[in-house]
Amino acid sequence: MNRLINGLTLAALLAGIHQIALADDCTEGWRKSSAAQSCGAQGQGIGGGWADIKDEGNGQCLLHTWCTVGPTHNGMPNSFRGTPDTLSKLQNINGVLKVAP
């Protein structure tokens, strides 16, 4: 019985480590993007400011942030779902997150 519990504990621990690694990949992808420099200026945090990045558990990341619009720096809310690699290609185009070609 103890071996079963230890095995289940180890499996849960490894699954948790995998989730943390993917979340780190999501954050790293966002940091590499050019959008991270002009999005999120409403607060403190990753890149230019605030960004909420979550691992959805299926290889996808969910990002919520604000992106500036032109020289007035008014913000627009943005949400984006994609892989860490896709997040790294995001650009801020007039306040809207778009994937670079």
mmCIF file of C-alpha atoms in Angstrom:
data_model
loop_
_atom_site.group_PDB
_atom_site.id
_atom_site.type_symbol
_atom_site.label_atom_id
_atom_site.label_comp_id
_atom_site.label_asym_id
_atom_site.label_seq_id
_atom_site.Cartn_x
_atom_site.Cartn_y
_atom_site.Cartn_z
ATOM 1 C CA MET A 1 0.000 0.000 0.000
ATOM 2 C CA ASN A 2 2.820 2.418 0.863
ATOM 3 C CA ARG A 3 4.448 1.766 -2.520
ATOM 4 C CA LEU A 4 1.183 2.592 -4.265
ATOM 5 C CA ILE A 5 0.854 5.851 -2.334
ATOM 6 C CA ASN A 6 4.512 6.702 -3.011
ATOM 7 C CA GLY A 7 4.007 5.938 -6.707
ATOM 8 C CA LEU A 8 0.921 8.148 -6.883
ATOM 9 C CA THR A 9 2.730 10.923 -5.011
ATOM 10 C CA LEU A 10 5.656 10.719 -7.438
ATOM 11 C CA ALA A 11 3.307 10.795 -10.450
ATOM 12 C CA ALA A 12 1.516 13.868 -9.079
ATOM 13 C CA LEU A 13 4.842 15.581 -8.376
ATOM 14 C CA LEU A 14 6.128 14.912 -11.893
ATOM 15 C CA ALA A 15 2.869 16.179 -13.423
ATOM 16 C CA GLY A 16 3.193 19.351 -11.352
ATOM 17 C CA ILE A 17 6.787 19.854 -12.499
ATOM 18 C CA HIS A 18 5.653 19.471 -16.125
ATOM 19 C CA GLN A 19 2.956 22.139 -15.616
ATOM 20 C CA ILE A 20 5.489 24.529 -14.043
ATOM 21 C CA ALA A 21 7.895 23.947 -16.941
ATOM 22 C CA LEU A 22 5.179 24.731 -19.503
ATOM 23 C CA ALA A 23 4.134 27.848 -17.590
ATOM 24 C CA ASP A 24 7.777 28.957 -17.652
ATOM 25 C CA ASP A 25 7.836 28.285 -21.421
ATOM 26 C CA CYS A 26 4.741 30.472 -21.822
ATOM 27 C CA THR A 27 6.334 33.309 -19.848
ATOM 28 C CA GLU A 28 9.599 32.977 -21.771
ATOM 29 C CA GLY A 29 7.735 33.031 -25.099
ATOM 30 C CA TRP A 30 5.968 36.251 -24.070
ATOM 31 C CA ARG A 31 9.238 37.866 -22.944
ATOM 32 C CA LYS A 32 10.791 37.156 -26.363
ATOM 33 C CA SER A 33 7.966 38.899 -28.230
ATOM 34 C CA SER A 34 8.216 42.494 -29.399
ATOM 35 C CA ALA A 35 4.702 43.035 -27.992
ATOM 36 C CA ALA A 36 5.973 42.545 -24.429
ATOM 37 C CA GLN A 37 7.706 45.929 -24.685
ATOM 38 C CA SER A 38 4.530 47.910 -25.419
ATOM 39 C CA CYS A 39 1.838 45.795 -23.811
ATOM 40 C CA GLY A 40 1.101 45.729 -20.124
ATOM 41 C CA ALA A 41 2.004 49.335 -19.374
ATOM 42 C CA GLN A 42 -0.916 49.556 -16.943
ATOM 43 C CA GLY A 43 1.162 47.991 -14.180
ATOM 44 C CA GLN A 44 4.337 46.218 -13.204
ATOM 45 C CA GLY A 45 5.445 42.842 -14.447
ATOM 46 C CA ILE A 46 6.731 40.946 -17.434
ATOM 47 C CA GLY A 47 8.133 42.919 -20.368
ATOM 48 C CA GLY A 48 6.645 46.398 -20.425
ATOM 49 C CA GLY A 49 4.265 45.725 -17.564
ATOM 50 C CA TRP A 50 1.315 43.629 -16.503
ATOM 51 C CA ALA A 51 0.553 40.336 -18.197
ATOM 52 C CA ASP A 52 -1.374 37.343 -16.890
ATOM 53 C CA ILE A 53 -0.086 34.148 -18.485
ATOM 54 C CA LYS A 54 -1.592 30.746 -17.726
ATOM 55 C CA ASP A 55 -0.820 27.236 -18.895
ATOM 56 C CA GLU A 56 -4.039 25.613 -20.094
ATOM 57 C CA GLY A 57 -2.592 22.133 -19.652
ATOM 58 C CA ASN A 58 -2.750 21.147 -23.322
ATOM 59 C CA GLY A 59 0.397 22.790 -24.690
ATOM 60 C CA GLN A 60 -1.461 26.093 -25.003
ATOM 61 C CA CYS A 61 -0.892 29.330 -23.106
ATOM 62 C CA LEU A 62 -3.584 31.889 -22.304
ATOM 63 C CA LEU A 63 -2.407 35.509 -22.136
ATOM 64 C CA HIS A 64 -4.318 38.554 -20.875
ATOM 65 C CA THR A 65 -2.703 42.005 -21.077
ATOM 66 C CA TRP A 66 -3.181 45.652 -22.118
ATOM 67 C CA CYS A 67 -1.481 47.032 -25.243
ATOM 68 C CA THR A 68 -0.776 50.689 -25.948
ATOM 69 C CA VAL A 69 -2.297 52.416 -28.955
ATOM 70 C CA GLY A 70 0.029 54.941 -30.597
ATOM 71 C CA PRO A 71 1.717 57.869 -28.875
ATOM 72 C CA THR A 72 -1.231 58.548 -26.530
ATOM 73 C CA HIS A 73 -0.489 55.252 -24.740
ATOM 74 C CA ASN A 74 -4.188 54.534 -24.244
ATOM 75 C CA GLY A 75 -4.583 50.859 -23.501
ATOM 76 C CA MET A 76 -6.714 48.165 -25.067
ATOM 77 C CA PRO A 77 -7.413 44.832 -23.358
ATOM 78 C CA ASN A 78 -6.124 41.793 -25.226
ATOM 79 C CA SER A 79 -6.414 38.056 -24.808
ATOM 80 C CA PHE A 80 -4.471 35.526 -26.828
ATOM 81 C CA ARG A 81 -4.281 31.727 -26.826
ATOM 82 C CA GLY A 82 -1.365 29.889 -28.428
ATOM 83 C CA THR A 83 1.778 27.841 -27.955
ATOM 84 C CA PRO A 84 4.867 29.323 -26.285
ATOM 85 C CA ASP A 85 6.459 29.595 -29.752
ATOM 86 C CA THR A 86 3.463 31.540 -31.082
ATOM 87 C CA LEU A 87 3.571 33.896 -28.077
ATOM 88 C CA SER A 88 7.194 34.716 -28.956
ATOM 89 C CA LYS A 89 6.023 36.003 -32.369
ATOM 90 C CA LEU A 90 3.382 38.416 -31.060
ATOM 91 C CA GLN A 91 3.426 42.053 -32.123
ATOM 92 C CA ASN A 92 1.390 45.026 -30.923
ATOM 93 C CA ILE A 93 -0.356 46.394 -34.029
ATOM 94 C CA ASN A 94 -2.311 49.519 -33.020
ATOM 95 C CA GLY A 95 -3.203 48.027 -29.649
ATOM 96 C CA VAL A 96 -4.088 44.571 -30.970
ATOM 97 C CA LEU A 97 -1.929 41.467 -30.504
ATOM 98 C CA LYS A 98 -1.094 39.809 -33.832
ATOM 99 C CA VAL A 99 1.297 37.023 -34.802
ATOM 100 C CA ALA A 100 4.198 38.209 -36.969
ATOM 101 C CA PRO A 101 4.364 36.605 -40.426
#
